[in-house]
PDB file of C-alpha atoms in Angstrom:
ATOM      1  CA  MET H 409       8.406   0.339   9.058  1.00 73.00           C
ATOM      2  CA  LYS H 410       8.438  -3.180   7.007  1.00 84.00           C
ATOM      3  CA  PHE H 411       6.301  -5.991   8.420  1.00 86.00           C
ATOM      4  CA  ARG H 412       5.310  -9.677   7.442  1.00 89.00           C
ATOM      5  CA  ARG H 413       1.708 -11.198   8.006  1.00 90.00           C
ATOM      6  CA  TYR H 414       1.600 -14.949   8.371  1.00 90.00           C
ATOM      7  CA  SER H 415      -0.719 -17.713   9.866  1.00 89.00           C
ATOM      8  CA  ILE H 416       0.697 -20.503  12.314  1.00 86.00           C
ATOM      9  CA  LYS H 417      -0.504 -24.245  11.477  1.00 85.00           C
ATOM     10  CA  SER H 418      -1.960 -26.106  13.906  1.00 78.00           C
ATOM     11  CA  ARG H 419       0.350 -28.497  15.037  1.00 80.00           C
ATOM     12  CA  GLU H 420       3.079 -25.082  15.398  1.00 83.00           C
ATOM     13  CA  SER H 421       0.095 -23.578  17.642  1.00 80.00           C
ATOM     14  CA  LYS H 422       0.205 -26.485  20.083  1.00 80.00           C
ATOM     15  CA  GLY H 423       2.983 -25.608  20.995  1.00 81.00           C
ATOM     16  CA  LEU H 424       3.655 -22.291  20.981  1.00 81.00           C
ATOM     17  CA  LEU H 425       0.730 -22.373  23.495  1.00 80.00           C
ATOM     18  CA  LEU H 426       2.245 -25.083  25.304  1.00 81.00           C
ATOM     19  CA  ASP H 427       6.360 -23.163  25.416  1.00 81.00           C
ATOM     20  CA  ILE H 428       3.942 -19.541  26.424  1.00 79.00           C
ATOM     21  CA  SER H 429       1.945 -21.420  29.593  1.00 79.00           C
ATOM     22  CA  LYS H 430       5.431 -23.457  30.623  1.00 78.00           C
ATOM     23  CA  ARG H 431       6.676 -19.793  30.562  1.00 78.00           C
ATOM     24  CA  PHE H 432       4.364 -18.366  33.011  1.00 74.00           C
ATOM     25  CA  ALA H 433       2.440 -21.075  34.359  1.00 72.00           C
ATOM     26  CA  PHE H 434      -0.565 -19.838  33.632  1.00 72.00           C
ATOM     27  CA  ASP H 435      -3.124 -22.181  31.470  1.00 72.00           C
ATOM     28  CA  LEU H 436      -3.784 -21.171  27.922  1.00 70.00           C
ATOM     29  CA  GLN H 437      -5.961 -23.944  27.145  1.00 70.00           C
ATOM     30  CA  SER H 438      -9.119 -22.013  28.706  1.00 71.00           C
ATOM     31  CA  PHE H 439      -8.451 -19.635  26.775  1.00 71.00           C
ATOM     32  CA  PHE H 440      -7.729 -21.037  23.457  1.00 74.00           C
ATOM     33  CA  THR H 441      -7.738 -23.682  22.213  1.00 70.00           C
ATOM     34  CA  LYS H 442      -5.195 -25.517  19.371  1.00 67.00           C
ATOM     35  CA  LYS H 443      -7.646 -24.764  17.270  1.00 75.00           C
ATOM     36  CA  SER H 444      -6.994 -20.874  17.103  1.00 79.00           C
ATOM     37  CA  LYS H 445      -6.351 -19.036  15.221  1.00 86.00           C
ATOM     38  CA  ILE H 446      -3.459 -17.804  15.593  1.00 88.00           C
ATOM     39  CA  GLU H 447      -0.441 -15.033  13.983  1.00 92.00           C
ATOM     40  CA  PHE H 448       3.100 -13.447  13.300  1.00 92.00           C
ATOM     41  CA  ILE H 449       3.445  -9.842  12.487  1.00 93.00           C
ATOM     42  CA  GLU H 450       7.817  -9.763  11.961  1.00 92.00           C
ATOM     43  CA  ILE H 451       8.398  -6.475  12.577  1.00 89.00           C
ATOM     44  CA  ASP H 452      11.912  -4.915  12.906  1.00 86.00           C
ATOM     45  CA  ASN H 453      12.833  -5.904  16.533  1.00 87.00           C
ATOM     46  CA  GLY H 454      10.575  -8.820  16.826  1.00 89.00           C
ATOM     47  CA  ASN H 455       7.860 -10.426  16.137  1.00 91.00           C
ATOM     48  CA  LEU H 456       3.959  -9.472  17.518  1.00 92.00           C
ATOM     49  CA  ILE H 457       1.680 -12.603  18.860  1.00 91.00           C
ATOM     50  CA  LEU H 458      -1.615 -12.497  17.958  1.00 91.00           C
ATOM     51  CA  ILE H 459      -4.148 -14.613  18.788  1.00 87.00           C
ATOM     52  CA  GLU H 460      -7.727 -14.540  17.513  1.00 86.00           C
ATOM     53  CA  GLY H 461      -7.168 -11.641  15.610  1.00 88.00           C
ATOM     54  CA  LYS H 462      -6.058  -9.192  19.562  1.00 89.00           C
ATOM     55  CA  PRO H 463      -2.247  -9.007  19.972  1.00 91.00           C
ATOM     56  CA  LEU H 464      -0.958 -10.279  22.730  1.00 88.00           C
ATOM     57  CA  PHE H 465       2.581 -12.044  23.032  1.00 89.00           C
ATOM     58  CA  PHE H 466       5.869  -9.914  22.173  1.00 91.00           C
ATOM     59  CA  LYS H 467       8.587 -12.278  21.778  1.00 89.00           C
ATOM     60  CA  THR H 468      12.243 -10.805  20.547  1.00 87.00           C
ATOM     61  CA  SER H 469      15.067 -13.883  20.834  1.00 81.00           C
ATOM     62  CA  ASN H 470      15.078 -14.466  23.811  1.00 80.00           C
ATOM     63  CA  LEU H 471      12.088 -12.754  25.796  1.00 83.00           C
ATOM     64  CA  LEU H 472       8.144 -12.551  25.789  1.00 84.00           C
ATOM     65  CA  ILE H 473       5.978  -9.690  26.661  1.00 85.00           C
ATOM     66  CA  PRO H 474       2.320 -10.065  27.093  1.00 86.00           C
ATOM     67  CA  THR H 475       0.563  -7.406  25.911  1.00 87.00           C
ATOM     68  CA  LEU H 476      -1.937  -4.826  28.344  1.00 82.00           C
ATOM     69  CA  LEU H 477      -4.991  -5.936  25.782  1.00 81.00           C
ATOM     70  CA  PHE H 478      -4.415  -9.458  27.536  1.00 78.00           C
ATOM     71  CA  THR H 479      -6.102  -8.813  31.194  1.00 75.00           C
ATOM     72  CA  GLU H 480      -6.682 -12.100  32.048  1.00 74.00           C
ATOM     73  CA  PHE H 481      -3.136 -12.821  32.053  1.00 75.00           C
ATOM     74  CA  HIS H 482      -2.056 -10.132  34.259  1.00 75.00           C
ATOM     75  CA  SER H 483      -3.053 -11.909  37.243  1.00 76.00           C
ATOM     76  CA  CYS H 484      -0.710 -14.868  36.847  1.00 78.00           C
ATOM     77  CA  LEU H 485       2.058 -12.548  36.629  1.00 83.00           C
ATOM     78  CA  PRO H 486       3.493 -11.031  40.566  1.00 87.00           C
ATOM     79  CA  ARG H 487       2.419  -7.045  41.137  1.00 90.00           C
ATOM     80  CA  ILE H 488       4.820  -3.580  42.102  1.00 92.00           C
ATOM     81  CA  THR H 489       2.545  -0.736  43.235  1.00 94.00           C
ATOM     82  CA  VAL H 490       3.917   2.393  42.955  1.00 94.00           C
ATOM     83  CA  ASP H 491       3.374   5.577  44.815  1.00 92.00           C
ATOM     84  CA  MET H 492       1.624   8.203  42.361  1.00 92.00           C
ATOM     85  CA  GLY H 493       3.845  10.725  42.339  1.00 89.00           C
ATOM     86  CA  ALA H 494       6.291   8.412  40.540  1.00 88.00           C
ATOM     87  CA  ILE H 495       4.092   7.414  37.519  1.00 88.00           C
ATOM     88  CA  PRO H 496       4.920   9.942  35.299  1.00 90.00           C
ATOM     89  CA  PHE H 497       8.957   8.784  35.305  1.00 90.00           C
ATOM     90  CA  VAL H 498       7.959   5.696  35.396  1.00 88.00           C
ATOM     91  CA  CYS H 499       5.759   5.949  31.851  1.00 88.00           C
ATOM     92  CA  LYS H 500       8.186   8.115  30.713  1.00 92.00           C
ATOM     93  CA  GLY H 501      11.407   4.922  31.327  1.00 89.00           C
ATOM     94  CA  ALA H 502      12.833   5.236  34.741  1.00 90.00           C
ATOM     95  CA  ASN H 503      13.193   2.398  36.303  1.00 89.00           C
ATOM     96  CA  VAL H 504      11.206   1.828  39.390  1.00 88.00           C
ATOM     97  CA  MET H 505      13.038   2.266  42.604  1.00 88.00           C
ATOM     98  CA  ILE H 506      12.610   1.262  46.707  1.00 89.00           C
ATOM     99  CA  PRO H 507      11.207   4.756  47.938  1.00 89.00           C
ATOM    100  CA  GLY H 508       8.378   4.849  44.738  1.00 89.00           C
ATOM    101  CA  ILE H 509       7.250   1.230  45.842  1.00 92.00           C
ATOM    102  CA  VAL H 510       4.354   1.089  47.942  1.00 94.00           C
ATOM    103  CA  GLY H 511       3.454  -2.480  48.075  1.00 94.00           C
ATOM    104  CA  VAL H 512       4.316  -6.074  46.114  1.00 94.00           C
ATOM    105  CA  ASP H 513       1.734  -9.013  45.835  1.00 92.00           C
ATOM    106  CA  GLY H 514       3.603 -11.904  44.217  1.00 88.00           C
ATOM    107  CA  ASP H 515       7.236 -13.616  44.137  1.00 89.00           C
ATOM    108  CA  PHE H 516      10.156 -12.369  41.502  1.00 87.00           C
ATOM    109  CA  LYS H 517      13.551 -12.444  41.258  1.00 86.00           C
ATOM    110  CA  GLU H 518      15.866 -10.182  39.326  1.00 85.00           C
ATOM    111  CA  ARG H 519      14.890  -9.366  35.685  1.00 80.00           C
ATOM    112  CA  ASP H 520      11.816 -11.538  35.791  1.00 81.00           C
ATOM    113  CA  LEU H 521       8.501  -9.877  34.253  1.00 83.00           C
ATOM    114  CA  LEU H 522       5.925  -7.934  36.605  1.00 86.00           C
ATOM    115  CA  ILE H 523       3.605  -5.375  36.750  1.00 87.00           C
ATOM    116  CA  VAL H 524       3.440  -2.105  37.924  1.00 88.00           C
ATOM    117  CA  VAL H 525       0.337  -0.822  38.718  1.00 88.00           C
ATOM    118  CA  ASP H 526      -0.624   2.946  40.342  1.00 89.00           C
ATOM    119  CA  GLU H 527      -2.069   3.357  43.962  1.00 87.00           C
ATOM    120  CA  LYS H 528      -5.161   4.257  42.839  1.00 81.00           C
TER     121      LYS H 528
END
């Protein structure tokens, strides 16, 4: 797999941080400033966005996904709690189905980004 890594200018980073803040209703400026070092790693199917050296977002042509490393961000996303028996299947790519859901926290609609957690 080929990749290319590069930094973006502070003017571009300010725009990116504002875009992320608007998309997710999350104040990134409380964690990062416009002077924070932001890098892109271009890979085959998208870009990995590193902020201060940590891979925090993955971006495709029309989708921006926070990585699991950005734990501070998880609190702003809706959450579904899934039965422990469903976890192995969900981890292998199965869809979450209604019988496996034991709790819902937050509002969302079809195709929204959310967090799936187990009962423990």
